[in-house]
mmCIF file of C-alpha atoms in Angstrom:
data_model
loop_
_atom_site.group_PDB
_atom_site.id
_atom_site.type_symbol
_atom_site.label_atom_id
_atom_site.label_comp_id
_atom_site.label_asym_id
_atom_site.label_seq_id
_atom_site.Cartn_x
_atom_site.Cartn_y
_atom_site.Cartn_z
ATOM 1 C CA UNK J 22 66.817 137.293 194.524
ATOM 2 C CA UNK J 23 70.280 138.747 195.026
ATOM 3 C CA UNK J 24 71.211 139.325 198.650
ATOM 4 C CA UNK J 25 71.302 143.090 198.583
ATOM 5 C CA UNK J 26 74.904 143.021 200.656
ATOM 6 C CA UNK J 27 76.392 141.169 197.588
ATOM 7 C CA UNK J 28 74.537 143.633 195.661
ATOM 8 C CA UNK J 29 76.549 146.668 197.117
ATOM 9 C CA UNK J 30 79.782 144.520 196.694
ATOM 10 C CA UNK J 31 79.155 144.230 193.168
ATOM 11 C CA UNK J 32 78.190 147.314 192.482
ATOM 12 C CA UNK J 33 81.633 148.720 194.250
ATOM 13 C CA UNK J 34 83.311 146.515 191.837
ATOM 14 C CA UNK J 35 81.149 148.008 188.667
ATOM 15 C CA UNK J 36 82.487 151.508 189.655
ATOM 16 C CA UNK J 37 86.136 150.152 190.504
ATOM 17 C CA UNK J 38 86.520 148.188 187.089
ATOM 18 C CA UNK J 39 85.181 151.747 184.990
ATOM 19 C CA UNK J 40 87.464 153.534 187.769
ATOM 20 C CA UNK J 41 90.530 150.681 186.171
ATOM 21 C CA UNK J 42 89.939 151.320 182.681
ATOM 22 C CA UNK J 43 90.438 155.169 182.738
ATOM 23 C CA UNK J 44 93.714 154.843 184.681
ATOM 24 C CA UNK J 45 94.879 152.498 181.779
ATOM 25 C CA UNK J 46 94.257 155.366 179.485
ATOM 26 C CA UNK J 47 96.450 157.360 181.080
ATOM 27 C CA UNK J 48 100.329 156.885 179.427
ATOM 28 C CA UNK J 49 101.607 157.899 183.152
ATOM 29 C CA UNK J 50 100.035 154.730 184.392
ATOM 30 C CA UNK J 51 101.500 152.795 181.499
ATOM 31 C CA UNK J 52 105.178 153.819 181.705
ATOM 32 C CA UNK J 53 104.806 152.594 185.684
ATOM 33 C CA UNK J 54 105.851 149.135 185.261
ATOM 34 C CA UNK J 55 104.765 147.503 188.261
ATOM 35 C CA UNK J 56 102.120 149.539 188.840
ATOM 36 C CA UNK J 57 100.409 148.548 185.006
ATOM 37 C CA UNK J 58 100.732 145.161 186.131
ATOM 38 C CA UNK J 59 98.743 145.525 189.117
ATOM 39 C CA UNK J 60 96.029 147.349 188.056
ATOM 40 C CA UNK J 61 96.106 144.687 184.573
ATOM 41 C CA UNK J 62 95.559 141.890 187.809
ATOM 42 C CA UNK J 63 92.933 143.577 189.602
ATOM 43 C CA UNK J 64 90.857 143.949 186.615
ATOM 44 C CA UNK J 65 91.892 140.380 184.976
ATOM 45 C CA UNK J 66 90.029 139.603 188.691
ATOM 46 C CA UNK J 67 86.556 142.238 188.306
ATOM 47 C CA UNK J 68 85.976 141.733 184.744
ATOM 48 C CA UNK J 69 84.328 138.300 185.179
ATOM 49 C CA UNK J 70 82.343 139.890 188.331
ATOM 50 C CA UNK J 71 81.468 143.155 186.306
ATOM 51 C CA UNK J 72 80.771 140.605 183.199
ATOM 52 C CA UNK J 73 78.206 138.523 184.870
ATOM 53 C CA UNK J 74 76.670 141.156 187.171
ATOM 54 C CA UNK J 75 75.550 143.343 183.672
ATOM 55 C CA UNK J 76 73.811 140.183 183.304
ATOM 56 C CA UNK J 77 72.297 139.987 185.956
ATOM 57 C CA UNK J 78 70.726 143.554 185.633
ATOM 58 C CA UNK J 79 69.830 143.073 182.165
ATOM 59 C CA UNK J 80 67.913 140.042 183.768
ATOM 60 C CA UNK J 81 66.011 141.914 185.598
ATOM 61 C CA UNK J 82 65.045 144.536 182.798
ATOM 62 C CA UNK J 83 63.644 141.242 180.808
ATOM 63 C CA UNK J 84 61.705 140.457 184.401
ATOM 64 C CA UNK J 85 59.975 143.385 184.079
ATOM 65 C CA UNK J 86 58.490 143.049 180.487
ATOM 66 C CA UNK J 87 57.587 138.899 181.095
ATOM 67 C CA UNK J 88 55.451 140.410 184.473
ATOM 68 C CA UNK J 89 53.446 142.914 182.386
ATOM 69 C CA UNK J 90 53.730 140.152 179.272
ATOM 70 C CA UNK J 91 51.877 137.214 182.284
ATOM 71 C CA UNK J 92 48.930 139.437 183.278
ATOM 72 C CA UNK J 93 47.600 140.297 179.812
ATOM 73 C CA UNK J 94 44.484 140.091 178.760
ATOM 74 C CA UNK J 95 45.031 137.621 175.628
ATOM 75 C CA UNK J 96 45.782 134.252 177.615
ATOM 76 C CA UNK J 97 48.739 133.369 175.160
ATOM 77 C CA UNK J 98 49.988 136.696 175.562
ATOM 78 C CA UNK J 99 50.078 135.456 178.990
ATOM 79 C CA UNK J 100 51.620 132.236 178.475
ATOM 80 C CA UNK J 101 54.647 133.627 176.959
ATOM 81 C CA UNK J 102 55.198 135.296 179.721
ATOM 82 C CA UNK J 103 55.225 133.057 182.346
ATOM 83 C CA UNK J 104 57.385 130.929 180.144
ATOM 84 C CA UNK J 105 60.166 133.495 179.980
ATOM 85 C CA UNK J 106 59.734 133.847 183.923
ATOM 86 C CA UNK J 107 60.203 130.548 184.287
ATOM 87 C CA UNK J 108 63.576 131.086 182.478
ATOM 88 C CA UNK J 109 64.500 134.478 184.139
ATOM 89 C CA UNK J 110 64.168 132.543 187.370
ATOM 90 C CA UNK J 111 66.360 129.420 187.129
ATOM 91 C CA UNK J 112 68.811 132.140 184.846
ATOM 92 C CA UNK J 113 69.067 134.281 187.558
ATOM 93 C CA UNK J 114 69.546 131.133 190.117
ATOM 94 C CA UNK J 115 72.511 130.072 188.158
ATOM 95 C CA UNK J 116 74.613 134.012 187.755
ATOM 96 C CA UNK J 117 73.736 134.080 191.848
ATOM 97 C CA UNK J 118 75.579 130.811 192.403
ATOM 98 C CA UNK J 119 77.898 132.060 190.062
ATOM 99 C CA UNK J 120 78.254 135.614 191.255
ATOM 100 C CA UNK J 121 79.048 133.820 194.982
ATOM 101 C CA UNK J 122 81.840 131.846 193.573
ATOM 102 C CA UNK J 123 83.835 135.019 191.688
ATOM 103 C CA UNK J 124 83.165 137.096 194.730
ATOM 104 C CA UNK J 125 84.721 134.583 197.329
ATOM 105 C CA UNK J 126 88.445 135.540 198.006
ATOM 106 C CA UNK J 127 91.185 134.450 195.795
ATOM 107 C CA UNK J 128 94.208 132.846 196.686
ATOM 108 C CA UNK J 129 97.161 135.699 195.807
ATOM 109 C CA UNK J 130 98.992 132.541 194.692
ATOM 110 C CA UNK J 131 96.832 131.493 191.852
ATOM 111 C CA UNK J 132 98.181 132.957 189.210
ATOM 112 C CA UNK J 133 101.586 131.711 189.757
ATOM 113 C CA UNK J 134 103.300 128.930 188.387
ATOM 114 C CA UNK J 135 104.380 125.858 190.424
ATOM 115 C CA UNK J 136 107.962 123.637 191.474
ATOM 116 C CA UNK J 137 106.992 119.892 191.932
ATOM 117 C CA UNK J 138 108.106 117.995 194.052
ATOM 118 C CA UNK J 139 107.612 113.635 193.603
ATOM 119 C CA UNK J 140 109.408 110.904 195.823
ATOM 120 C CA UNK J 141 108.826 107.129 195.594
ATOM 121 C CA UNK J 142 108.012 106.511 199.469
ATOM 122 C CA UNK J 143 106.582 102.886 200.765
ATOM 123 C CA UNK J 144 107.019 99.912 198.270
ATOM 124 C CA UNK J 145 111.004 100.160 196.670
ATOM 125 C CA UNK J 146 111.116 99.914 193.649
ATOM 126 C CA UNK J 147 107.149 99.824 192.347
ATOM 127 C CA UNK J 148 107.289 103.157 194.669
ATOM 128 C CA UNK J 149 110.000 104.929 192.018
ATOM 129 C CA UNK J 150 108.254 103.863 189.422
ATOM 130 C CA UNK J 151 104.917 104.836 190.253
ATOM 131 C CA UNK J 152 106.340 108.351 190.751
ATOM 132 C CA UNK J 153 107.401 108.151 187.227
ATOM 133 C CA UNK J 154 103.708 107.410 186.762
ATOM 134 C CA UNK J 155 102.569 110.402 188.413
ATOM 135 C CA UNK J 156 105.712 112.842 186.739
ATOM 136 C CA UNK J 157 104.332 111.674 183.051
ATOM 137 C CA UNK J 158 100.214 112.029 184.695
ATOM 138 C CA UNK J 159 101.826 115.419 185.120
ATOM 139 C CA UNK J 160 103.197 116.300 182.282
ATOM 140 C CA UNK J 161 100.348 115.026 179.881
ATOM 141 C CA UNK J 162 98.063 117.430 182.155
ATOM 142 C CA UNK J 163 100.388 119.950 181.539
ATOM 143 C CA UNK J 164 101.141 119.304 177.980
ATOM 144 C CA UNK J 165 97.131 119.734 177.418
ATOM 145 C CA UNK J 166 96.915 122.723 178.580
ATOM 146 C CA UNK J 167 99.478 124.550 176.986
ATOM 147 C CA UNK J 168 101.795 124.921 180.019
ATOM 148 C CA UNK J 169 105.623 124.345 179.660
ATOM 149 C CA UNK J 170 107.326 121.690 181.596
ATOM 150 C CA UNK J 171 111.207 122.373 183.027
ATOM 151 C CA UNK J 172 112.747 119.883 184.371
ATOM 152 C CA UNK J 173 115.156 121.008 187.960
ATOM 153 C CA UNK J 174 116.086 117.852 189.210
ATOM 154 C CA UNK J 175 116.085 114.331 189.203
ATOM 155 C CA UNK J 176 117.267 110.896 190.867
ATOM 156 C CA UNK J 177 116.920 108.299 188.639
ATOM 157 C CA UNK J 178 115.856 104.552 189.667
ATOM 158 C CA UNK J 179 117.703 101.516 188.074
ATOM 159 C CA UNK J 180 114.089 99.474 188.350
ATOM 160 C CA UNK J 181 112.908 102.838 186.758
ATOM 161 C CA UNK J 182 110.806 105.964 187.568
ATOM 162 C CA UNK J 183 112.557 108.460 190.324
ATOM 163 C CA UNK J 184 113.253 107.947 193.352
ATOM 164 C CA UNK J 185 112.740 111.363 193.224
ATOM 165 C CA UNK J 186 112.155 114.502 190.515
ATOM 166 C CA UNK J 187 111.528 117.895 191.031
ATOM 167 C CA UNK J 188 109.880 120.356 187.888
ATOM 168 C CA UNK J 189 108.501 123.650 187.277
ATOM 169 C CA UNK J 190 104.971 123.890 185.286
ATOM 170 C CA UNK J 191 104.804 127.328 183.978
ATOM 171 C CA UNK J 192 101.718 128.701 182.565
ATOM 172 C CA UNK J 193 98.368 130.723 183.220
ATOM 173 C CA UNK J 194 96.463 129.845 186.554
ATOM 174 C CA UNK J 195 98.536 126.617 187.399
ATOM 175 C CA UNK J 196 98.768 126.596 191.134
ATOM 176 C CA UNK J 197 95.033 126.831 190.560
ATOM 177 C CA UNK J 198 94.270 124.052 189.032
ATOM 178 C CA UNK J 199 96.774 122.335 191.104
ATOM 179 C CA UNK J 200 97.822 123.762 194.486
ATOM 180 C CA UNK J 201 95.213 120.336 195.846
ATOM 181 C CA UNK J 202 97.514 117.553 194.759
ATOM 182 C CA UNK J 203 100.090 117.780 197.200
ATOM 183 C CA UNK J 204 100.243 114.118 199.584
ATOM 184 C CA UNK J 205 100.952 110.755 199.929
ATOM 185 C CA UNK J 206 99.317 109.322 196.141
ATOM 186 C CA UNK J 207 99.009 105.644 196.351
ATOM 187 C CA UNK J 208 98.594 102.880 194.031
ATOM 188 C CA UNK J 209 96.925 99.565 194.284
ATOM 189 C CA UNK J 210 98.421 97.168 191.637
ATOM 190 C CA UNK J 211 100.770 94.060 190.262
ATOM 191 C CA UNK J 212 103.732 95.235 190.032
ATOM 192 C CA UNK J 213 105.679 94.723 186.798
ATOM 193 C CA UNK J 214 108.655 93.281 189.037
ATOM 194 C CA UNK J 215 106.560 90.468 190.799
ATOM 195 C CA UNK J 216 106.056 87.261 188.990
ATOM 196 C CA UNK J 217 103.586 86.025 191.154
ATOM 197 C CA UNK J 218 100.866 88.358 190.185
ATOM 198 C CA UNK J 219 100.444 89.265 193.919
ATOM 199 C CA UNK J 220 98.532 93.403 193.973
ATOM 200 C CA UNK J 221 100.944 95.590 196.055
ATOM 201 C CA UNK J 222 100.011 98.966 197.174
ATOM 202 C CA UNK J 223 102.637 101.490 197.290
ATOM 203 C CA UNK J 224 103.200 105.299 197.555
ATOM 204 C CA UNK J 225 104.415 107.904 196.554
ATOM 205 C CA UNK J 226 104.564 111.474 197.680
ATOM 206 C CA UNK J 227 103.582 115.020 195.951
ATOM 207 C CA UNK J 228 104.499 118.027 197.533
ATOM 208 C CA UNK J 229 103.235 121.580 195.169
ATOM 209 C CA UNK J 230 105.480 124.901 196.084
ATOM 210 C CA UNK J 231 103.893 128.522 194.470
ATOM 211 C CA UNK J 232 107.076 129.473 192.770
ATOM 212 C CA UNK J 233 108.712 132.467 195.304
ATOM 213 C CA UNK J 234 110.316 135.817 194.129
ATOM 214 C CA UNK J 235 112.817 137.141 196.055
ATOM 215 C CA UNK J 236 110.273 139.466 197.360
ATOM 216 C CA UNK J 237 107.787 136.859 198.952
ATOM 217 C CA UNK J 238 111.137 135.089 201.217
ATOM 218 C CA UNK J 239 114.405 137.144 201.832
ATOM 219 C CA UNK J 240 117.646 134.513 201.944
ATOM 220 C CA UNK J 241 120.650 135.854 203.458
ATOM 221 C CA UNK J 242 123.669 134.342 201.895
ATOM 222 C CA UNK J 243 125.330 133.627 204.927
ATOM 223 C CA UNK J 244 123.199 131.042 206.034
ATOM 224 C CA UNK J 245 123.684 129.053 203.302
ATOM 225 C CA UNK J 246 126.475 126.222 202.131
ATOM 226 C CA UNK J 247 126.776 125.033 198.897
ATOM 227 C CA UNK J 248 128.460 122.458 197.776
ATOM 228 C CA UNK J 249 128.948 120.980 194.113
ATOM 229 C CA UNK J 250 129.587 117.161 192.221
ATOM 230 C CA UNK J 251 129.598 115.721 189.837
ATOM 231 C CA UNK J 252 126.421 114.824 188.175
ATOM 232 C CA UNK J 253 125.612 111.798 188.076
ATOM 233 C CA UNK J 254 123.038 109.267 186.100
ATOM 234 C CA UNK J 255 121.087 106.167 187.109
ATOM 235 C CA UNK J 256 123.059 103.593 188.659
ATOM 236 C CA UNK J 257 125.703 105.794 189.213
ATOM 237 C CA UNK J 258 127.516 106.206 186.131
ATOM 238 C CA UNK J 259 128.901 109.446 185.694
ATOM 239 C CA UNK J 260 127.689 112.156 183.042
ATOM 240 C CA UNK J 261 129.365 114.859 184.045
ATOM 241 C CA UNK J 262 133.323 115.229 183.785
ATOM 242 C CA UNK J 263 132.771 118.770 186.129
ATOM 243 C CA UNK J 264 131.509 119.756 189.084
ATOM 244 C CA UNK J 265 128.601 120.764 187.746
ATOM 245 C CA UNK J 266 126.145 119.731 189.867
ATOM 246 C CA UNK J 267 125.035 122.052 192.991
ATOM 247 C CA UNK J 268 123.331 121.280 196.353
ATOM 248 C CA UNK J 269 122.601 123.931 198.660
ATOM 249 C CA UNK J 270 121.496 123.402 202.283
ATOM 250 C CA UNK J 271 119.584 126.744 203.875
ATOM 251 C CA UNK J 272 121.467 125.898 208.007
ATOM 252 C CA UNK J 273 118.514 127.579 209.656
ATOM 253 C CA UNK J 274 115.980 125.606 208.553
ATOM 254 C CA UNK J 275 117.599 122.467 207.638
ATOM 255 C CA UNK J 276 116.138 122.501 204.126
ATOM 256 C CA UNK J 277 118.191 120.930 201.152
ATOM 257 C CA UNK J 278 117.992 121.697 197.816
ATOM 258 C CA UNK J 279 119.867 120.376 194.379
ATOM 259 C CA UNK J 280 120.339 120.513 191.429
ATOM 260 C CA UNK J 281 121.836 118.807 188.183
ATOM 261 C CA UNK J 282 120.318 118.919 185.061
ATOM 262 C CA UNK J 283 122.280 121.938 183.525
ATOM 263 C CA UNK J 284 125.798 121.757 182.089
ATOM 264 C CA UNK J 285 126.709 124.873 184.191
ATOM 265 C CA UNK J 286 127.128 125.297 187.827
ATOM 266 C CA UNK J 287 126.030 128.754 187.516
ATOM 267 C CA UNK J 288 122.723 127.738 185.763
ATOM 268 C CA UNK J 289 122.470 124.839 188.065
ATOM 269 C CA UNK J 290 122.592 126.831 191.231
ATOM 270 C CA UNK J 291 119.892 129.587 190.127
ATOM 271 C CA UNK J 292 117.617 127.061 189.938
ATOM 272 C CA UNK J 293 117.935 125.244 193.294
ATOM 273 C CA UNK J 294 117.823 128.922 194.290
ATOM 274 C CA UNK J 295 114.570 128.848 192.779
ATOM 275 C CA UNK J 296 112.978 125.579 194.237
ATOM 276 C CA UNK J 297 115.503 126.842 197.703
ATOM 277 C CA UNK J 298 112.622 130.092 197.103
ATOM 278 C CA UNK J 299 109.819 127.914 196.879
ATOM 279 C CA UNK J 300 110.271 125.243 199.321
ATOM 280 C CA UNK J 301 111.186 127.984 201.875
ATOM 281 C CA UNK J 302 107.872 130.417 200.899
ATOM 282 C CA UNK J 303 105.778 126.509 200.937
ATOM 283 C CA UNK J 304 107.284 127.052 204.697
ATOM 284 C CA UNK J 305 105.629 129.858 205.099
ATOM 285 C CA UNK J 306 102.706 129.623 203.855
ATOM 286 C CA UNK J 307 101.661 126.355 205.825
ATOM 287 C CA UNK J 308 102.783 128.518 208.751
ATOM 288 C CA UNK J 309 100.029 130.991 208.236
ATOM 289 C CA UNK J 310 97.875 128.067 207.586
ATOM 290 C CA UNK J 311 98.040 126.635 210.739
ATOM 291 C CA UNK J 312 97.086 130.006 212.591
ATOM 292 C CA UNK J 313 94.238 130.612 211.057
ATOM 293 C CA UNK J 314 92.809 127.686 212.248
ATOM 294 C CA UNK J 315 91.993 124.110 212.103
ATOM 295 C CA UNK J 316 88.744 125.065 210.716
ATOM 296 C CA UNK J 317 90.345 126.158 207.834
ATOM 297 C CA UNK J 318 92.815 123.070 207.516
ATOM 298 C CA UNK J 319 89.284 121.314 206.544
ATOM 299 C CA UNK J 320 88.770 122.586 202.654
ATOM 300 C CA UNK J 321 90.747 119.955 200.869
ATOM 301 C CA UNK J 322 93.014 118.408 203.659
ATOM 302 C CA UNK J 323 96.632 120.045 204.970
ATOM 303 C CA UNK J 324 98.335 119.355 201.877
ATOM 304 C CA UNK J 325 101.113 117.738 204.239
ATOM 305 C CA UNK J 326 103.166 114.840 202.205
ATOM 306 C CA UNK J 327 101.927 112.332 204.872
ATOM 307 C CA UNK J 328 98.401 112.656 204.712
ATOM 308 C CA UNK J 329 97.112 109.797 201.709
ATOM 309 C CA UNK J 330 95.373 111.926 199.494
ATOM 310 C CA UNK J 331 94.088 109.538 196.766
ATOM 311 C CA UNK J 332 94.301 106.143 195.675
ATOM 312 C CA UNK J 333 94.855 104.094 192.233
ATOM 313 C CA UNK J 334 93.736 100.945 192.100
ATOM 314 C CA UNK J 335 94.316 99.383 188.574
ATOM 315 C CA UNK J 336 92.409 96.292 188.323
ATOM 316 C CA UNK J 337 89.299 97.948 189.341
ATOM 317 C CA UNK J 338 90.366 101.389 186.954
ATOM 318 C CA UNK J 339 89.820 103.639 189.785
ATOM 319 C CA UNK J 340 90.429 106.567 190.666
ATOM 320 C CA UNK J 341 89.005 107.874 194.845
ATOM 321 C CA UNK J 342 90.097 111.018 196.580
ATOM 322 C CA UNK J 343 89.910 110.250 200.110
ATOM 323 C CA UNK J 344 89.532 114.113 200.826
ATOM 324 C CA UNK J 345 86.322 115.061 199.157
ATOM 325 C CA UNK J 346 85.032 110.923 198.815
ATOM 326 C CA UNK J 347 84.926 111.157 194.826
ATOM 327 C CA UNK J 348 85.528 108.198 192.655
ATOM 328 C CA UNK J 349 85.828 107.900 189.198
ATOM 329 C CA UNK J 350 86.740 104.679 186.474
ATOM 330 C CA UNK J 351 88.658 105.718 184.317
ATOM 331 C CA UNK J 352 92.294 104.992 186.010
ATOM 332 C CA UNK J 353 93.715 104.599 182.452
ATOM 333 C CA UNK J 354 92.756 107.603 181.002
ATOM 334 C CA UNK J 355 93.392 109.379 184.221
ATOM 335 C CA UNK J 356 97.045 108.059 183.563
ATOM 336 C CA UNK J 357 97.369 109.831 180.562
ATOM 337 C CA UNK J 358 96.717 113.327 181.705
ATOM 338 C CA UNK J 359 92.986 113.366 181.539
ATOM 339 C CA UNK J 360 92.879 114.779 185.413
ATOM 340 C CA UNK J 361 89.960 117.522 184.304
ATOM 341 C CA UNK J 362 87.502 115.352 186.199
ATOM 342 C CA UNK J 363 89.538 114.993 189.162
ATOM 343 C CA UNK J 364 90.791 118.695 189.577
ATOM 344 C CA UNK J 365 87.509 120.289 188.626
ATOM 345 C CA UNK J 366 85.771 118.283 191.691
ATOM 346 C CA UNK J 367 88.328 119.090 194.063
ATOM 347 C CA UNK J 368 88.056 123.005 193.523
ATOM 348 C CA UNK J 369 84.166 123.164 193.410
ATOM 349 C CA UNK J 370 83.946 121.435 196.867
ATOM 350 C CA UNK J 371 86.801 123.775 198.034
ATOM 351 C CA UNK J 372 84.836 126.506 196.465
ATOM 352 C CA UNK J 373 81.864 125.269 198.127
ATOM 353 C CA UNK J 374 83.732 124.574 202.066
ATOM 354 C CA UNK J 375 85.176 129.092 201.373
ATOM 355 C CA UNK J 376 80.907 129.686 200.979
ATOM 356 C CA UNK J 377 79.896 127.852 203.985
ATOM 357 C CA UNK J 378 82.464 129.515 206.010
ATOM 358 C CA UNK J 379 81.255 132.902 204.606
ATOM 359 C CA UNK J 380 77.701 132.280 205.709
#
């Protein structure tokens, strides 16, 4: 059975959903775009809670009929009633668990687009090649989800891959799926550049940042140092005769961003400012997390670049996420963007930690 406090929260959610539906019928509300967006967002969050709460209420009605049947003098009808009660109890148990998850506090950034930065770290050329492999993996995953990729900055490596690449992923609930990807990713394999055939260990770091709006982060233009330079291709080849590439330094924090993917300096500056806002917002979120205390950081690691979060072992076709002790022997499929099993395991672990924290 459902706890009384949980039942009351769901009843409140049901009343609130009815209020929102009534407000959305009002023309004055629909004219106020900011309020309209806020209400539709709240509605989208409440709708699955109320839909499943209604299923729970219907089950309670069905239980009354099943109880009457189970007490019937006809043995066959009584047996049918008992079977129905068994089904209702199983269904109720699943619904209560689902509703507990739906009632968990939602990360306000879950619906946001993200900016991802991947860097080759320890391992020289092989680390850069692996950074390219990770970029391809996330690109394939994003395509499968129907999301869009926008390249923001890249420093290709002569041996292949990238010493650094930044890109935006746009779509529904992108941050909610990929927010646990930040950290050090370790690869164990025989490098293409290794003639002796020995297994090497290299790392690439991934940083996932929610897209930040101007209202999320206040940036004083006087705090910025803006430099322009010629766009460069792999091996230092000049690919642009004009100084269209832009590098922005936020002097108070020392954060540096750059963009050279567009032909226009104005476009590159706009993209660089997007990256700067995201980095500053991400730093702000980290500070807020640390203030919440170490127990909140236990969820799925800290998300810091230096933290080893996952190993990709090619000889064993194995992927292991060290934060939750999750292993699958499907590395070949994971590198083709089939990340759902890994991502779902991380989300379920995070939800379980949150539920344990609420109890």
